[in-house]
């Protein structure tokens, strides 16, 4: 299983762009990269998933360089409600191949 | 509304008293899973089920049991709870659990305290 490394915490201010980088040096050829968001007292929620280059949806963008050894979740113009823990996961064997680490705790300040 | 429903939301019990946490999904998903979340450790998988009558151990199965008699339900059973099982528990489901590009849908969690 590919292991991921993320910063434990990050602080930002409202209106700023936030980039959270995840390192996955041992990513396998067939692995996808998936990000989840967890608000306090709630279960994680799928944000975005990608395999290579760039993926964008209504919530975030995911940038994946050519070597795929890292990925960056980009949240444009964050608000206070974006305060949450963000998890980066890699795997290819279905949901049993996915491991949630400690995640990155993002705090958005006014 | 598509959802995963866990009950109860909060539970306080004493050591050794058997308890069951229920989980139900209304999306006709084949795959269901239980996680526990502890400070600094993220979510760790307890058990999972690929379909009715098919269950298997996750990373931390000791002290837990599960059953999958119906597709929609996946209860978590603690036969003899101990204080080290005090944790926040989440149930999750996805369509088949086979491919990684499926979304996992999580319940709202059950905060369990074992005294």
GROMACS .gro file of C-alpha atoms in nm:
model
  225
    1UNK     CA    1   0.000   0.000   0.000
    2UNK     CA    2   0.132   0.338  -0.094
    3UNK     CA    3   0.187   0.558   0.209
    4UNK     CA    4   0.098   0.924   0.207
    5UNK     CA    5   0.250   1.214   0.396
    6UNK     CA    6   0.065   1.540   0.455
    7UNK     CA    7   0.123   1.839   0.681
    8UNK     CA    8  -0.048   1.795   1.014
    9UNK     CA    9  -0.202   2.140   1.012
   10UNK     CA   10  -0.232   2.460   0.812
   11UNK     CA   11  -0.374   2.803   0.881
   12UNK     CA   12  -0.522   3.042   0.629
   13UNK     CA   13  -0.742   3.349   0.608
   14UNK     CA   14  -1.073   3.399   0.439
   15UNK     CA   15  -1.048   3.469   0.068
   16UNK     CA   16  -0.706   3.314   0.025
   17UNK     CA   17  -0.621   3.018  -0.194
   18UNK     CA   18  -0.506   2.716   0.004
   19UNK     CA   19  -0.281   2.445  -0.134
   20UNK     CA   20  -0.235   2.121   0.057
   21UNK     CA   21   0.038   1.895  -0.074
   22UNK     CA   22   0.044   1.521  -0.025
   23UNK     CA   23   0.355   1.312  -0.081
   24UNK     CA   24   0.318   0.955  -0.208
   25UNK     CA   25   0.661   0.845  -0.325
   26UNK     CA   26   0.567   0.479  -0.362
   27UNK     CA   27   0.253   0.530  -0.569
   28UNK     CA   28   0.186   0.239  -0.803
   29UNK     CA   29   0.104   0.260  -1.170
   30UNK     CA   30  -0.265   0.190  -1.125
   31UNK     CA   31  -0.318   0.396  -0.809
   32UNK     CA   32  -0.568   0.679  -0.804
   33UNK     CA   33  -0.533   0.979  -0.571
   34UNK     CA   34  -0.843   1.069  -0.372
   35UNK     CA   35  -0.914   1.351  -0.127
   36UNK     CA   36  -1.179   1.357   0.143
   37UNK     CA   37  -1.294   1.641   0.369
   38UNK     CA   38  -1.414   1.595   0.726
   39UNK     CA   39  -1.595   1.860   0.928
   40UNK     CA   40  -1.608   1.831   1.308
   41UNK     CA   41  -1.857   1.571   1.428
   42UNK     CA   42  -1.927   1.449   1.075
   43UNK     CA   43  -1.810   1.165   0.855
   44UNK     CA   44  -1.560   1.230   0.574
   45UNK     CA   45  -1.694   1.351   0.243
   46UNK     CA   46  -1.544   1.284  -0.100
   47UNK     CA   47  -1.397   1.599  -0.257
   48UNK     CA   48  -1.202   1.504  -0.566
   49UNK     CA   49  -1.009   1.225  -0.734
   50UNK     CA   50  -0.749   1.211  -1.008
   51UNK     CA   51  -0.492   0.996  -1.181
   52UNK     CA   52  -0.267   1.246  -1.356
   53UNK     CA   53  -0.237   1.612  -1.461
   54UNK     CA   54  -0.520   1.831  -1.336
   55UNK     CA   55  -0.876   1.769  -1.224
   56UNK     CA   56  -1.121   2.044  -1.132
   57UNK     CA   57  -1.471   2.035  -0.992
   58UNK     CA   58  -1.701   2.282  -0.818
   59UNK     CA   59  -1.522   2.240  -0.486
   60UNK     CA   60  -1.150   2.210  -0.559
   61UNK     CA   61  -0.871   2.141  -0.804
   62UNK     CA   62  -0.621   1.859  -0.789
   63UNK     CA   63  -0.278   1.898  -0.945
   64UNK     CA   64  -0.069   1.589  -1.011
   65UNK     CA   65   0.282   1.623  -1.159
   66UNK     CA   66   0.410   1.386  -1.424
   67UNK     CA   67   0.599   1.163  -1.179
   68UNK     CA   68   0.283   1.134  -0.961
   69UNK     CA   69   0.493   1.121  -0.644
   70UNK     CA   70   0.293   1.405  -0.496
   71UNK     CA   71  -0.035   1.583  -0.546
   72UNK     CA   72  -0.175   1.919  -0.442
   73UNK     CA   73  -0.530   1.993  -0.341
   74UNK     CA   74  -0.615   2.353  -0.418
   75UNK     CA   75  -0.908   2.528  -0.250
   76UNK     CA   76  -0.983   2.867  -0.412
   77UNK     CA   77  -1.086   3.160  -0.193
   78UNK     CA   78  -1.150   2.969   0.128
   79UNK     CA   79  -1.415   3.070   0.376
   80UNK     CA   80  -1.458   2.992   0.746
   81UNK     CA   81  -1.673   2.693   0.650
   82UNK     CA   82  -1.375   2.529   0.481
   83UNK     CA   83  -1.222   2.467   0.824
   84UNK     CA   84  -1.192   2.088   0.828
   85UNK     CA   85  -0.954   1.795   0.812
   86UNK     CA   86  -0.845   1.694   0.463
   87UNK     CA   87  -0.731   1.341   0.384
   88UNK     CA   88  -0.521   1.227   0.092
   89UNK     CA   89  -0.548   0.861  -0.008
   90UNK     CA   90  -0.390   0.652  -0.280
   91UNK     CA   91  -0.478   0.303  -0.395
   92UNK     CA   92  -0.602   0.089  -0.677
   93UNK     CA   93  -0.752  -0.214  -0.512
   94UNK     CA   94  -1.090  -0.075  -0.427
   95UNK     CA   95  -1.195   0.083  -0.101
   96UNK     CA   96  -1.017  -0.179   0.108
   97UNK     CA   97  -0.692  -0.057  -0.038
   98UNK     CA   98  -0.753   0.293   0.088
   99UNK     CA   99  -0.599   0.404   0.413
  100UNK     CA  100  -0.689   0.724   0.594
  101UNK     CA  101  -0.394   0.880   0.771
  102UNK     CA  102  -0.419   1.161   1.023
  103UNK     CA  103  -0.498   1.414   0.750
  104UNK     CA  104  -0.430   1.788   0.741
  105UNK     CA  105  -0.626   2.008   0.977
  106UNK     CA  106  -0.701   2.334   0.795
  107UNK     CA  107  -0.809   2.632   1.003
  108UNK     CA  108  -0.949   2.932   0.819
  109UNK     CA  109  -0.941   3.254   1.017
  110UNK     CA  110  -1.146   3.569   0.960
  111UNK     CA  111  -3.213   1.132   0.000
  112UNK     CA  112  -2.914   0.901  -0.035
  113UNK     CA  113  -2.762   0.845   0.304
  114UNK     CA  114  -2.588   0.620   0.552
  115UNK     CA  115  -2.764   0.618   0.888
  116UNK     CA  116  -2.598   0.519   1.212
  117UNK     CA  117  -2.757   0.477   1.552
  118UNK     CA  118  -2.714   0.577   1.820
  119UNK     CA  119  -2.530   0.905   1.779
  120UNK     CA  120  -2.392   0.888   2.133
  121UNK     CA  121  -2.355   0.588   2.362
  122UNK     CA  122  -2.216   0.552   2.712
  123UNK     CA  123  -2.182   0.204   2.850
  124UNK     CA  124  -1.986   0.002   3.104
  125UNK     CA  125  -1.715  -0.255   3.055
  126UNK     CA  126  -1.847  -0.594   2.949
  127UNK     CA  127  -2.200  -0.494   2.856
  128UNK     CA  128  -2.274  -0.610   2.502
  129UNK     CA  129  -2.381  -0.342   2.258
  130UNK     CA  130  -2.471  -0.303   1.893
  131UNK     CA  131  -2.429   0.000   1.672
  132UNK     CA  132  -2.657  -0.010   1.371
  133UNK     CA  133  -2.577   0.108   1.020
  134UNK     CA  134  -2.815   0.127   0.727
  135UNK     CA  135  -2.776   0.261   0.373
  136UNK     CA  136  -3.048   0.333   0.118
  137UNK     CA  137  -2.833   0.336  -0.196
  138UNK     CA  138  -2.836  -0.038  -0.272
  139UNK     CA  139  -2.460  -0.045  -0.217
  140UNK     CA  140  -2.282  -0.377  -0.205
  141UNK     CA  141  -1.982  -0.256  -0.007
  142UNK     CA  142  -2.004  -0.147   0.357
  143UNK     CA  143  -1.734  -0.082   0.613
  144UNK     CA  144  -1.675   0.024   0.972
  145UNK     CA  145  -1.402   0.261   1.091
  146UNK     CA  146  -1.294   0.397   1.424
  147UNK     CA  147  -1.138   0.738   1.464
  148UNK     CA  148  -0.904   0.828   1.746
  149UNK     CA  149  -0.713   1.154   1.796
  150UNK     CA  150  -0.395   1.163   1.589
  151UNK     CA  151  -0.461   0.825   1.428
  152UNK     CA  152  -0.705   0.912   1.152
  153UNK     CA  153  -0.964   0.654   1.052
  154UNK     CA  154  -0.879   0.289   1.088
  155UNK     CA  155  -1.083   0.016   0.926
  156UNK     CA  156  -1.241  -0.242   1.157
  157UNK     CA  157  -1.439  -0.471   0.927
  158UNK     CA  158  -1.578  -0.455   0.579
  159UNK     CA  159  -1.833  -0.642   0.370
  160UNK     CA  160  -1.830  -0.685  -0.005
  161UNK     CA  161  -2.187  -0.818  -0.015
  162UNK     CA  162  -2.451  -1.006   0.183
  163UNK     CA  163  -2.298  -1.279   0.399
  164UNK     CA  164  -1.946  -1.172   0.294
  165UNK     CA  165  -1.741  -0.999   0.564
  166UNK     CA  166  -1.371  -0.964   0.633
  167UNK     CA  167  -1.133  -0.811   0.883
  168UNK     CA  168  -0.984  -0.469   0.842
  169UNK     CA  169  -0.681  -0.333   1.025
  170UNK     CA  170  -0.819  -0.333   1.381
  171UNK     CA  171  -1.084  -0.609   1.412
  172UNK     CA  172  -1.003  -0.733   1.764
  173UNK     CA  173  -1.298  -0.702   2.001
  174UNK     CA  174  -1.556  -0.644   1.728
  175UNK     CA  175  -1.801  -0.852   1.530
  176UNK     CA  176  -2.017  -0.769   1.231
  177UNK     CA  177  -2.291  -0.934   1.031
  178UNK     CA  178  -2.439  -0.873   0.687
  179UNK     CA  179  -2.768  -1.055   0.661
  180UNK     CA  180  -2.930  -0.789   0.446
  181UNK     CA  181  -2.776  -0.566   0.183
  182UNK     CA  182  -2.878  -0.240   0.351
  183UNK     CA  183  -2.770  -0.321   0.709
  184UNK     CA  184  -2.426  -0.373   0.859
  185UNK     CA  185  -2.435  -0.370   1.241
  186UNK     CA  186  -2.120  -0.346   1.453
  187UNK     CA  187  -2.126  -0.564   1.764
  188UNK     CA  188  -1.910  -0.527   2.072
  189UNK     CA  189  -1.961  -0.847   2.272
  190UNK     CA  190  -1.764  -0.730   2.576
  191UNK     CA  191  -1.667  -0.363   2.541
  192UNK     CA  192  -1.353  -0.237   2.709
  193UNK     CA  193  -1.236   0.121   2.777
  194UNK     CA  194  -0.986   0.106   2.489
  195UNK     CA  195  -1.284   0.082   2.253
  196UNK     CA  196  -1.391   0.431   2.350
  197UNK     CA  197  -1.382   0.604   2.013
  198UNK     CA  198  -1.575   0.772   1.734
  199UNK     CA  199  -1.713   0.513   1.494
  200UNK     CA  200  -1.812   0.562   1.132
  201UNK     CA  201  -1.997   0.338   0.893
  202UNK     CA  202  -1.943   0.384   0.519
  203UNK     CA  203  -2.068   0.236   0.195
  204UNK     CA  204  -1.991   0.244  -0.173
  205UNK     CA  205  -2.130   0.087  -0.485
  206UNK     CA  206  -1.914  -0.224  -0.513
  207UNK     CA  207  -1.592  -0.147  -0.324
  208UNK     CA  208  -1.399  -0.304  -0.606
  209UNK     CA  209  -1.269  -0.002  -0.790
  210UNK     CA  210  -1.091   0.286  -0.625
  211UNK     CA  211  -1.274   0.551  -0.825
  212UNK     CA  212  -1.592   0.493  -0.625
  213UNK     CA  213  -1.696   0.742  -0.364
  214UNK     CA  214  -1.724   0.630  -0.005
  215UNK     CA  215  -2.037   0.762   0.169
  216UNK     CA  216  -2.007   0.800   0.544
  217UNK     CA  217  -2.258   0.811   0.825
  218UNK     CA  218  -2.260   1.088   1.087
  219UNK     CA  219  -2.074   0.883   1.341
  220UNK     CA  220  -2.133   0.720   1.681
  221UNK     CA  221  -1.941   0.849   1.980
  222UNK     CA  222  -1.893   0.556   2.214
  223UNK     CA  223  -1.765   0.584   2.571
  224UNK     CA  224  -1.688   0.267   2.766
  225UNK     CA  225  -1.649   0.325   3.139
   0.00000   0.00000   0.00000
